[in-house]
Amino acid sequence: MASRAAAAMVLAGALPVSPGRPRVAAGAICCDGGIRGRVSCSSHRRSDHPSCAAEEGGVAELLKGAVAALAVIAQISVSLPADAILYSPDTNVPRTGELALRRAIPANPNMKTIQESLEDISYLLRIPQRKPYGSMEGDVKKAMKIAMDNKDAILASIPVELKEKGSKLYTSLLEEKGGLQTLLKYIKENDPDRLSVALASSLDTVAELELLQAPGLSFLLPQQYLEYPRLAGRGVVEFSVEKGDGSTFFPTAGGEPKSVATIQVVIDGYSAPLTAGNFAKLVLDGAYDGVKLKCASQAIIADNENGKKGYTVPLEVMPAGQFEPLYRTPLSIQDGELPVLPMSVYGAVAMAHSVDSDEYSSPTQFFFYLYDKRNSGLGGISFDEGQFSVFGYTTDGREVLSQIKTGDIIRSAKLVQGRERLVLPPAAPAES
């Protein structure tokens, strides 16, 4: 780790953050509302979000001479060593919620190898001009050989009641339209557009197979956390959001303006079972129905105001390459530690910190993170990466997030998938 840190590049010309930088008192609110808790302001940048106002007056003096590219979001910042915030880890981090969620599934090793081969094609397709079709063909053939040679092992890891569905998905991956045979066809035709569409279909099939192979958690929770609600798998939460001022949301791909927009979030209990479980229970209890949204720099915050509270869950982060989450321990990004569920993705969903300690998450308050690579390190990683419990991603309705303003309202939040994966202790009944 030390050698990696020593080799890390420092942003040219950036001023180091003073170790004695001022801290905002607990409960302080910057911009237009904020995450209550301990907040440190090393620098601040005028937000690109349409509803966020820049701070003025005395705060501007604190920012004098700071580099705009090193802005730390006002509501979601942490105290890092002064010389560490400028470093950039040299690591491949998922840049979409779909990719992060797919990588987070604890599935059969053969399926993971197939997945990695296909994801390599996604990377190769981004190369401009001449595409390395020979390398792509090699990736597909490698995936096909693994799938055919290990069919019994792949299907054996699927529960008996799901075997029939698993067999159909396996056949689809190998033979049907959008499967591996189709990928080879478009590679030989040098057709990157159709290849890209077929590749997305193959990766979706891989993810479905992997989900069948992961009926529950792949690790045991610590004894002291067994009294918390937990999500042993995946769930989907659907938010209906309406404008607080009576205006409308404008679709980005045509269609009519709507007074109510839908945002769908996949919550992941494989990597954050306590955080996702607490959130799922809050949704079932109606804790977010009618809640107003607040806009902060790079975040949309849902601040529960109806009195329904969840559990004060410990900070929960699954490090990449590990088999179980860390609790009450943030990751050291400057030393190369990265989470399975990164926050550096537009539409990531995470819990705010508790007002009492950064080692715990808020019992209710969550936020949508509006990742902006202009406000991140050289590697495109948020300065707050690994410091919050990320438990899901916006998969549908990402275009809505940029249109949300302070005062907009969550009309309703519903757990539309995953209720059977939610485990509640006897003292925590869910409302039907």
Coordinates of C-alpha atoms in Angstrom, one line a residue:
M1 CA 0.0 0.0 0.0
A2 CA 2.8 2.4 0.9
S3 CA 4.5 2.0 -2.5
R4 CA 1.2 2.6 -4.3
A5 CA 0.7 5.8 -2.3
A6 CA 4.2 6.9 -3.0
A7 CA 3.7 6.5 -6.7
A8 CA 0.4 8.4 -6.7
M9 CA 0.4 11.6 -8.7
V10 CA -0.5 14.9 -7.1
L11 CA -2.7 17.4 -9.0
A12 CA -0.3 20.0 -10.5
G13 CA -0.6 23.4 -8.9
A14 CA -3.2 22.4 -6.4
L15 CA -2.8 23.9 -3.0
P16 CA -2.6 21.5 -0.1
V17 CA -5.5 21.6 2.4
S18 CA -4.4 23.0 5.7
P19 CA -4.5 20.5 8.5
G20 CA -6.2 23.2 10.6
R21 CA -9.0 23.9 8.2
P22 CA -12.2 25.0 9.9
R23 CA -15.0 22.5 10.6
V24 CA -18.7 23.4 10.4
A25 CA -20.5 22.6 13.7
A26 CA -22.7 19.5 13.9
G27 CA -26.1 20.1 12.4
A28 CA -24.9 23.0 10.2
I29 CA -26.6 23.3 6.8
C30 CA -24.7 24.6 3.7
C31 CA -26.5 25.5 0.5
D32 CA -30.1 24.6 0.3
G33 CA -30.5 22.1 3.1
G34 CA -28.1 19.4 3.9
I35 CA -27.1 16.2 5.6
R36 CA -27.1 16.7 9.3
G37 CA -24.0 15.6 10.9
R38 CA -20.3 16.4 11.2
V39 CA -19.3 18.3 8.1
S40 CA -15.8 19.6 7.2
C41 CA -15.4 22.2 4.5
S42 CA -12.0 22.2 2.9
S43 CA -13.2 23.9 -0.2
H44 CA -16.5 24.5 -2.1
R45 CA -17.5 25.0 -5.7
R46 CA -20.6 26.6 -7.2
S47 CA -22.9 23.6 -8.0
D48 CA -23.8 22.7 -11.5
H49 CA -27.2 21.4 -10.3
P50 CA -29.9 24.0 -11.3
S51 CA -31.4 24.3 -7.8
C52 CA -28.3 24.7 -5.7
A53 CA -27.2 28.2 -4.7
A54 CA -23.6 29.1 -4.0
E55 CA -22.6 30.2 -0.5
E56 CA -21.7 33.8 -0.1
G57 CA -20.1 36.2 2.5
G58 CA -17.7 34.7 5.0
V59 CA -17.6 31.3 3.3
A60 CA -16.2 32.9 0.2
E61 CA -13.2 34.1 2.2
L62 CA -12.5 30.5 3.3
L63 CA -12.4 29.5 -0.3
K64 CA -10.0 32.1 -1.5
G65 CA -7.1 30.6 -3.4
A66 CA -8.6 27.1 -3.4
V67 CA -8.6 25.1 -6.6
A68 CA -12.2 24.5 -8.0
A69 CA -11.3 21.0 -9.2
L70 CA -10.7 20.0 -5.5
A71 CA -14.2 20.9 -4.4
V72 CA -15.7 18.6 -1.7
I73 CA -19.4 18.6 -1.6
A74 CA -20.6 20.7 1.3
Q75 CA -23.0 18.2 2.7
I76 CA -21.1 15.0 2.1
S77 CA -17.5 15.6 3.1
V78 CA -15.1 13.9 5.4
S79 CA -11.8 14.7 7.1
L80 CA -9.0 13.2 5.2
P81 CA -5.3 13.8 5.8
A82 CA -4.2 17.0 4.2
D83 CA -1.8 15.3 1.8
A84 CA -4.1 12.4 1.0
I85 CA -7.0 14.2 -0.6
L86 CA -4.9 15.0 -3.7
Y87 CA -3.9 11.4 -4.5
S88 CA -5.6 9.4 -7.2
P89 CA -5.8 5.6 -6.8
D90 CA -4.9 3.7 -10.0
T91 CA -7.8 1.3 -9.9
N92 CA -10.6 0.3 -12.3
V93 CA -13.9 1.5 -10.7
P94 CA -17.3 0.7 -12.2
R95 CA -18.7 3.8 -13.9
T96 CA -22.3 2.7 -14.1
G97 CA -24.7 1.3 -11.5
E98 CA -25.5 -1.6 -13.7
L99 CA -21.9 -2.7 -13.9
A100 CA -21.3 -2.2 -10.1
L101 CA -24.4 -4.3 -9.3
R102 CA -23.4 -7.0 -11.7
R103 CA -19.9 -7.3 -10.2
A104 CA -21.4 -7.4 -6.7
I105 CA -23.3 -10.6 -7.2
P106 CA -21.6 -13.5 -5.2
A107 CA -22.0 -16.1 -8.0
N108 CA -20.3 -19.2 -9.3
P109 CA -16.6 -18.5 -10.3
N110 CA -17.1 -19.8 -13.8
M111 CA -19.9 -17.3 -14.3
K112 CA -17.7 -14.5 -13.0
T113 CA -14.9 -15.5 -15.5
I114 CA -17.5 -15.4 -18.3
Q115 CA -18.7 -12.0 -17.1
E116 CA -15.1 -10.6 -17.0
S117 CA -14.5 -11.8 -20.5
L118 CA -17.6 -10.0 -21.8
E119 CA -16.9 -6.9 -19.9
D120 CA -13.5 -6.8 -21.6
I121 CA -15.3 -6.5 -24.9
S122 CA -17.2 -3.5 -23.5
Y123 CA -13.9 -1.9 -22.8
L124 CA -12.5 -2.7 -26.3
L125 CA -15.5 -1.3 -28.0
R126 CA -14.7 2.1 -26.5
I127 CA -11.4 2.2 -28.5
P128 CA -11.9 4.7 -31.3
Q129 CA -11.2 4.1 -35.0
R130 CA -9.9 0.5 -35.5
K131 CA -11.5 -1.9 -33.1
P132 CA -9.4 -5.0 -31.9
Y133 CA -11.9 -7.5 -33.2
G134 CA -9.4 -10.3 -32.9
S135 CA -9.1 -9.7 -29.1
M136 CA -12.9 -9.5 -28.9
E137 CA -13.3 -12.9 -30.7
G138 CA -10.8 -14.4 -28.3
D139 CA -12.9 -13.1 -25.3
V140 CA -16.1 -14.6 -26.7
K141 CA -14.5 -18.0 -27.5
K142 CA -13.0 -18.1 -24.0
A143 CA -16.5 -17.4 -22.5
M144 CA -18.1 -20.1 -24.7
K145 CA -15.5 -22.7 -23.7
I146 CA -15.9 -22.0 -20.0
A147 CA -19.7 -22.2 -20.3
M148 CA -19.7 -25.5 -22.2
D149 CA -17.0 -27.2 -20.2
N150 CA -18.5 -26.2 -16.9
K151 CA -22.3 -26.5 -17.6
D152 CA -22.9 -29.0 -14.8
A153 CA -21.0 -26.9 -12.2
I154 CA -22.8 -23.7 -13.3
L155 CA -26.3 -25.3 -13.1
A156 CA -25.5 -27.2 -9.9
S157 CA -25.1 -23.9 -8.0
I158 CA -28.7 -23.0 -8.8
P159 CA -31.4 -24.1 -6.2
V160 CA -33.6 -27.0 -7.4
E161 CA -36.8 -24.9 -7.7
L162 CA -35.0 -22.5 -10.1
K163 CA -33.2 -25.1 -12.2
E164 CA -35.6 -25.0 -15.1
K165 CA -35.3 -21.2 -15.3
G166 CA -31.5 -21.5 -15.0
S167 CA -31.3 -24.1 -17.9
K168 CA -33.3 -21.7 -20.2
L169 CA -31.0 -18.8 -19.4
Y170 CA -28.0 -21.0 -20.0
T171 CA -29.3 -22.0 -23.4
S172 CA -30.1 -18.4 -24.2
L173 CA -26.6 -17.3 -23.3
L174 CA -25.0 -19.8 -25.7
E175 CA -27.4 -20.1 -28.6
E176 CA -30.3 -17.6 -28.8
K177 CA -30.4 -14.1 -30.3
G178 CA -28.3 -11.8 -28.3
G179 CA -26.2 -14.7 -27.0
L180 CA -22.5 -15.6 -27.5
Q181 CA -23.1 -17.0 -31.0
T182 CA -24.6 -13.6 -32.0
L183 CA -21.6 -11.8 -30.6
L184 CA -19.3 -13.9 -32.8
K185 CA -21.4 -13.1 -35.8
Y186 CA -21.2 -9.3 -35.3
I187 CA -17.5 -9.5 -34.5
K188 CA -16.9 -11.2 -37.8
E189 CA -19.0 -8.6 -39.6
N190 CA -17.1 -5.8 -37.9
D191 CA -20.4 -4.3 -36.8
P192 CA -19.7 -2.4 -33.5
D193 CA -23.3 -1.0 -33.1
R194 CA -25.1 -4.4 -33.3
L195 CA -22.3 -6.0 -31.2
S196 CA -22.8 -3.4 -28.5
V197 CA -26.6 -4.2 -28.3
A198 CA -26.0 -7.9 -28.3
L199 CA -23.3 -7.6 -25.7
A200 CA -25.6 -5.8 -23.4
S201 CA -28.2 -8.6 -23.8
S202 CA -25.5 -11.3 -23.0
L203 CA -24.4 -9.4 -19.9
D204 CA -28.0 -9.1 -18.7
T205 CA -28.4 -12.9 -19.2
V206 CA -25.2 -13.5 -17.2
A207 CA -26.5 -11.3 -14.4
E208 CA -29.8 -13.2 -14.3
L209 CA -27.9 -16.5 -14.1
E210 CA -25.7 -15.2 -11.3
L211 CA -28.7 -13.9 -9.3
L212 CA -30.2 -17.5 -9.5
Q213 CA -26.9 -18.8 -8.1
A214 CA -27.0 -16.3 -5.1
P215 CA -30.2 -17.1 -3.2
G216 CA -28.9 -15.5 0.0
L217 CA -25.8 -13.9 1.7
S218 CA -22.4 -15.5 1.1
F219 CA -21.2 -14.6 4.6
L220 CA -22.4 -14.6 8.2
L221 CA -23.4 -11.4 9.9
P222 CA -21.6 -10.5 13.1
Q223 CA -23.7 -11.7 16.1
Q224 CA -24.3 -8.2 17.4
Y225 CA -26.0 -7.1 14.2
L226 CA -28.5 -10.0 14.0
E227 CA -31.3 -7.9 15.6
Y228 CA -31.3 -5.5 12.7
P229 CA -33.5 -5.8 9.6
R230 CA -31.4 -7.2 6.7
L231 CA -31.9 -7.8 3.0
A232 CA -30.4 -11.1 1.8
G233 CA -30.2 -10.3 -1.9
R234 CA -31.6 -7.6 -4.2
G235 CA -34.6 -5.4 -4.0
V236 CA -36.2 -2.7 -6.2
V237 CA -37.7 0.5 -4.8
E238 CA -39.8 2.8 -7.0
F239 CA -40.2 6.4 -6.1
S240 CA -42.9 8.7 -7.5
V241 CA -41.7 12.3 -7.3
E242 CA -43.7 15.4 -8.0
K243 CA -42.7 19.1 -8.4
G244 CA -43.3 21.1 -5.3
D245 CA -44.1 24.3 -7.3
G246 CA -46.6 22.6 -9.6
S247 CA -44.4 22.6 -12.6
T248 CA -43.5 19.5 -14.7
F249 CA -40.7 17.1 -15.5
F250 CA -39.5 17.2 -19.1
P251 CA -38.5 13.9 -20.7
T252 CA -35.1 13.8 -22.3
A253 CA -36.1 11.5 -25.2
G254 CA -39.3 13.0 -26.4
G255 CA -42.8 12.5 -25.0
E256 CA -45.0 14.7 -23.0
P257 CA -44.0 16.6 -19.8
K258 CA -45.3 14.9 -16.7
S259 CA -46.3 16.3 -13.3
V260 CA -45.1 13.1 -11.6
A261 CA -41.8 11.3 -12.5
T262 CA -40.7 7.8 -11.6
I263 CA -37.3 6.8 -10.3
Q264 CA -36.3 3.2 -9.8
V265 CA -33.5 2.1 -7.5
V266 CA -32.0 -1.3 -7.1
I267 CA -30.9 -1.9 -3.5
D268 CA -28.1 -4.4 -2.9
G269 CA -28.2 -6.6 0.2
Y270 CA -25.3 -8.7 -1.1
S271 CA -22.8 -6.0 -0.2
A272 CA -24.8 -3.9 2.3
P273 CA -27.4 -6.2 3.9
L274 CA -28.0 -4.1 7.1
T275 CA -28.2 -0.7 5.3
A276 CA -30.4 -2.1 2.5
G277 CA -32.6 -4.0 4.9
N278 CA -33.1 -0.9 7.1
F279 CA -34.0 1.1 4.0
A280 CA -36.4 -1.5 2.7
K281 CA -38.2 -1.6 6.0
L282 CA -38.5 2.2 6.1
V283 CA -40.0 2.1 2.6
L284 CA -42.5 -0.6 3.8
D285 CA -43.4 1.6 6.8
G286 CA -44.1 4.6 4.5
A287 CA -41.3 6.6 6.0
Y288 CA -40.6 8.5 2.8
D289 CA -44.1 9.1 1.6
G290 CA -44.7 12.8 1.4
V291 CA -41.1 13.7 2.2
K292 CA -39.6 16.8 0.7
L293 CA -36.3 16.7 -1.2
K294 CA -33.4 19.1 -0.6
C295 CA -30.7 19.9 -3.1
A296 CA -27.1 20.1 -2.0
S297 CA -23.9 20.3 -4.0
Q298 CA -23.8 17.0 -5.9
A299 CA -26.6 15.4 -3.8
I300 CA -30.3 15.2 -3.5
I301 CA -31.2 14.6 0.1
A302 CA -34.4 13.0 1.4
D303 CA -34.9 14.3 4.9
N304 CA -37.5 12.3 6.7
E305 CA -40.0 14.6 8.5
N306 CA -42.9 12.4 9.4
G307 CA -41.4 11.0 12.6
K308 CA -40.9 7.4 11.4
K309 CA -37.3 6.4 12.1
G310 CA -35.3 3.3 11.3
Y311 CA -32.3 1.7 13.0
T312 CA -29.0 3.5 13.6
V313 CA -27.1 1.1 11.4
P314 CA -23.2 1.0 11.6
L315 CA -21.3 2.3 8.6
E316 CA -21.3 -0.7 6.3
V317 CA -18.8 -0.9 3.3
M318 CA -17.8 -4.0 1.4
P319 CA -14.2 -3.6 0.2
A320 CA -13.3 -4.9 -3.3
G321 CA -11.7 -8.4 -3.1
Q322 CA -13.1 -9.2 0.3
F323 CA -15.9 -11.6 1.2
E324 CA -17.8 -9.6 3.9
P325 CA -18.4 -5.9 4.7
L326 CA -16.5 -3.8 7.1
Y327 CA -18.5 -2.2 9.9
R328 CA -17.8 1.2 11.5
T329 CA -14.7 1.5 9.4
P330 CA -14.3 3.8 6.3
L331 CA -12.0 2.7 3.5
S332 CA -8.6 4.3 3.0
I333 CA -8.9 5.3 -0.7
Q334 CA -5.4 6.9 -0.8
D335 CA -4.0 3.4 0.1
G336 CA -5.8 1.8 -2.7
E337 CA -8.9 0.4 -0.9
L338 CA -12.0 0.6 -3.0
P339 CA -15.6 -0.5 -2.3
V340 CA -17.6 -3.1 -4.2
L341 CA -20.4 -0.5 -4.5
P342 CA -18.6 2.8 -5.4
M343 CA -20.2 6.2 -4.7
S344 CA -18.4 7.6 -7.8
V345 CA -21.4 6.8 -10.0
Y346 CA -24.1 9.2 -11.0
G347 CA -27.3 8.1 -9.2
A348 CA -25.6 6.2 -6.4
V349 CA -27.8 5.9 -3.3
A350 CA -26.3 6.1 0.1
M351 CA -27.2 6.8 3.7
A352 CA -26.1 10.1 5.4
H353 CA -24.0 9.9 8.5
S354 CA -25.5 9.9 12.0
V355 CA -25.5 13.2 13.8
D356 CA -23.5 11.6 16.6
S357 CA -20.8 9.7 14.8
D358 CA -19.4 9.1 11.3
E359 CA -19.1 5.4 12.3
Y360 CA -22.9 5.1 12.0
S361 CA -25.4 5.9 9.3
S362 CA -28.4 8.1 9.8
P363 CA -31.5 6.0 10.9
T364 CA -33.5 7.6 8.0
Q365 CA -31.8 10.2 5.9
F366 CA -30.5 9.0 2.5
F367 CA -29.3 10.8 -0.6
F368 CA -28.9 10.4 -4.4
Y369 CA -25.3 11.2 -5.3
L370 CA -24.8 13.3 -8.4
Y371 CA -21.3 12.3 -9.4
D372 CA -19.4 14.8 -11.4
K373 CA -15.9 13.9 -12.5
R374 CA -14.9 17.5 -12.5
N375 CA -15.2 17.4 -8.7
S376 CA -13.1 14.3 -8.2
G377 CA -9.5 13.1 -8.2
L378 CA -7.3 12.4 -11.2
G379 CA -8.7 8.8 -11.4
G380 CA -12.3 10.1 -11.5
I381 CA -12.9 8.9 -7.9
S382 CA -14.9 11.1 -5.5
F383 CA -13.0 12.5 -2.5
D384 CA -15.7 10.9 -0.3
E385 CA -15.4 7.4 -1.8
G386 CA -15.5 4.7 0.9
Q387 CA -16.8 7.0 3.6
F388 CA -20.6 6.4 3.3
S389 CA -22.8 3.3 3.1
V390 CA -23.7 3.0 -0.5
F391 CA -26.5 0.5 -0.9
G392 CA -27.9 0.9 -4.4
Y393 CA -28.1 2.7 -7.7
T394 CA -30.7 4.6 -9.7
T395 CA -31.3 2.3 -12.7
D396 CA -34.4 4.0 -14.3
G397 CA -35.1 7.7 -14.2
R398 CA -31.5 9.0 -13.9
E399 CA -32.5 11.8 -16.2
V400 CA -35.0 12.9 -13.6
L401 CA -32.4 13.6 -11.0
S402 CA -30.9 16.6 -12.7
Q403 CA -34.4 18.2 -12.8
I404 CA -35.2 17.8 -9.1
K405 CA -35.2 21.0 -7.1
T406 CA -35.4 21.8 -3.4
G407 CA -39.0 21.5 -2.3
D408 CA -39.9 18.7 -4.7
I409 CA -41.7 15.8 -3.0
I410 CA -41.6 12.0 -2.9
R411 CA -45.2 11.3 -3.3
S412 CA -44.6 7.6 -2.6
A413 CA -41.9 5.0 -2.2
K414 CA -42.7 1.3 -2.8
L415 CA -40.7 -1.9 -2.5
V416 CA -41.8 -3.4 -5.8
Q417 CA -39.3 -6.4 -5.7
G418 CA -37.4 -8.2 -3.0
R419 CA -39.9 -8.4 -0.2
E420 CA -39.2 -12.1 0.2
R421 CA -35.5 -11.3 0.7
L422 CA -36.2 -8.9 3.6
V423 CA -35.5 -10.6 7.0
L424 CA -37.1 -8.8 10.0
P425 CA -36.4 -9.5 13.6
P426 CA -39.4 -10.2 15.8
A427 CA -39.3 -6.7 17.2
A428 CA -39.4 -5.0 13.8
P429 CA -42.6 -6.0 12.0
A430 CA -43.2 -4.4 8.6
E431 CA -46.5 -2.7 7.7
S432 CA -48.4 -4.6 5.0

